[in-house]
XYZ file of C-alpha atoms in Angstrom:
170
model
C 0.000 0.000 0.000
C 1.000 3.604 -0.604
C -0.048 7.132 0.321
C -0.095 10.166 -1.966
C 3.371 11.712 -2.047
C 5.187 8.397 -1.581
C 7.263 6.400 -4.040
C 7.114 2.818 -5.184
C 10.521 1.179 -5.608
C 10.325 -1.796 -7.915
C 12.891 -4.220 -9.294
C 11.953 -6.304 -12.325
C 14.018 -9.197 -13.639
C 13.987 -9.549 -17.408
C 15.318 -12.334 -19.600
C 15.817 -12.215 -23.340
C 14.380 -15.358 -24.966
C 15.307 -14.629 -28.579
C 17.539 -12.181 -30.417
C 15.655 -8.954 -31.192
C 16.006 -6.433 -33.968
C 13.907 -3.752 -32.270
C 15.084 -1.713 -29.291
C 12.103 -2.004 -26.985
C 11.288 0.504 -24.258
C 9.809 -0.657 -20.958
C 6.787 0.976 -19.380
C 5.757 0.685 -15.747
C 2.383 2.299 -15.023
C 0.241 2.867 -11.935
C -3.373 3.334 -12.996
C -6.214 4.065 -10.575
C -9.707 2.556 -10.438
C -11.094 5.362 -12.636
C -8.542 4.572 -15.346
C -6.355 7.599 -14.625
C -2.624 7.174 -15.095
C -1.301 8.193 -11.673
C 2.401 7.517 -12.220
C 4.582 6.077 -14.940
C 8.154 5.286 -15.833
C 9.081 4.707 -19.457
C 12.704 3.896 -20.279
C 15.036 1.682 -22.186
C 16.261 -1.233 -20.042
C 19.252 -0.786 -17.762
C 18.094 2.692 -16.732
C 18.258 3.704 -20.383
C 21.672 2.187 -21.113
C 20.807 -1.270 -22.469
C 19.481 -1.806 -25.988
C 17.318 -4.908 -26.391
C 18.710 -5.451 -29.893
C 22.108 -6.107 -28.331
C 20.933 -8.576 -25.679
C 22.074 -12.154 -25.843
C 19.287 -14.768 -25.593
C 19.156 -16.292 -22.122
C 20.692 -13.259 -20.457
C 18.845 -12.060 -17.351
C 19.150 -8.566 -15.921
C 17.593 -6.698 -13.015
C 16.123 -3.264 -13.650
C 15.028 -0.805 -10.954
C 12.098 1.584 -11.352
C 10.975 4.362 -9.039
C 7.430 5.647 -9.434
C 6.403 8.768 -7.563
C 2.742 9.070 -6.576
C 1.836 12.788 -6.657
C 0.823 14.323 -3.331
C -2.413 15.424 -5.033
C -3.410 11.889 -6.146
C -6.969 10.997 -5.222
C -7.276 8.505 -2.372
C -8.472 6.048 -1.312
C -8.381 3.981 -4.474
C -6.752 0.902 -5.932
C -3.748 1.212 -8.221
C -3.039 -1.363 -10.916
C 0.668 -1.958 -11.544
C 1.024 -2.675 -15.283
C 4.193 -3.330 -17.260
C 5.056 -3.952 -20.871
C 7.369 -3.151 -23.754
C 6.873 -0.865 -26.731
C 8.705 0.540 -29.719
C 9.470 4.148 -28.785
C 9.538 5.319 -32.427
C 6.091 3.910 -33.331
C 4.321 3.391 -29.994
C 3.572 -0.213 -31.009
C 3.487 -2.527 -28.005
C 5.120 -5.936 -27.880
C 2.468 -8.613 -27.263
C 3.020 -11.687 -25.128
C 2.225 -15.241 -26.290
C -1.421 -14.711 -25.240
C -1.682 -11.650 -27.501
C -1.816 -9.206 -24.579
C 0.231 -5.991 -24.757
C 0.713 -5.466 -21.006
C 0.810 -7.454 -17.800
C -0.830 -6.498 -14.528
C 1.645 -7.428 -11.813
C -0.247 -6.279 -8.732
C -3.048 -4.216 -7.272
C -1.878 -1.738 -4.647
C -3.974 0.210 -2.188
C -3.553 3.991 -2.313
C -4.636 5.077 1.153
C -5.557 8.624 2.096
C -3.092 10.558 4.195
C -4.138 10.680 7.825
C -5.757 13.949 8.796
C -8.962 15.799 9.478
C -9.915 16.221 5.815
C -10.651 13.971 2.898
C -7.697 13.973 0.472
C -5.549 16.183 2.696
C -3.345 18.668 0.887
C -0.901 21.401 1.822
C -1.153 23.820 -1.064
C -0.060 27.247 0.131
C -1.186 30.372 -1.728
C 1.419 33.060 -0.928
C 1.166 32.437 2.836
C -2.369 33.848 2.784
C -4.576 30.799 2.504
C -3.964 27.080 2.237
C -5.979 24.337 0.573
C -5.976 21.567 3.190
C -8.245 18.993 1.539
C -10.905 18.256 -1.016
C -13.729 15.851 -1.658
C -15.576 14.872 -4.840
C -18.722 12.800 -5.133
C -17.614 10.755 -8.184
C -14.518 10.023 -10.221
C -16.077 9.245 -13.596
C -18.616 11.474 -15.337
C -20.899 11.012 -18.297
C -21.750 14.008 -20.510
C -24.214 16.261 -18.715
C -23.528 14.842 -15.240
C -22.762 17.183 -12.367
C -19.676 16.883 -10.178
C -19.881 18.080 -6.584
C -16.553 19.361 -5.268
C -15.893 20.446 -1.700
C -12.692 22.367 -0.944
C -11.336 22.699 2.600
C -9.413 25.909 3.261
C -7.360 27.272 6.141
C -6.693 30.986 6.483
C -3.054 31.669 7.262
C -3.438 35.400 7.926
C -6.026 38.148 7.728
C -6.930 38.803 4.091
C -7.199 42.430 2.984
C -9.482 41.623 0.054
C -11.814 38.916 -1.207
C -10.611 36.245 -3.607
C -12.560 34.164 -6.096
C -11.973 30.416 -6.302
C -12.181 28.785 -9.702
C -11.875 25.174 -10.755
C -11.292 23.558 -14.102
C -12.398 20.113 -15.215
C -10.034 18.729 -17.819
């Protein structure tokens, strides 16, 4: 399990079965229950130093990946850990023997940070006011549906004027 703001350290062990002509990139993705890509690491093997076209069949190597979960990631939710290979120049994914272009290695829990607010945050606006949490009533919307958003604020000092809060849905 993880919390927003933490990192996942992962070591994968890869073995070349056959000689390859293509230099494949590796992707490691954390995707939440709403289908949002929360964190990703895309690289050539060997931290970018190993070309798959130069690998000898039967050779095994360990590769380390660090995925940072943003402090603003929505929690609680489940994160799917998916991996795969793709051709960087075309985006074409390498399929496994079952015809699947990625493998789900695990499901991780993304737990909310402890605190008094749902999805606690510490987003400081010029030492005047701080967003300390937020809550939404749904993660997936259909056209025409309404989203209810609650923002939790903390005043950091006396404000000399009124401010308008705006949100954007992208």
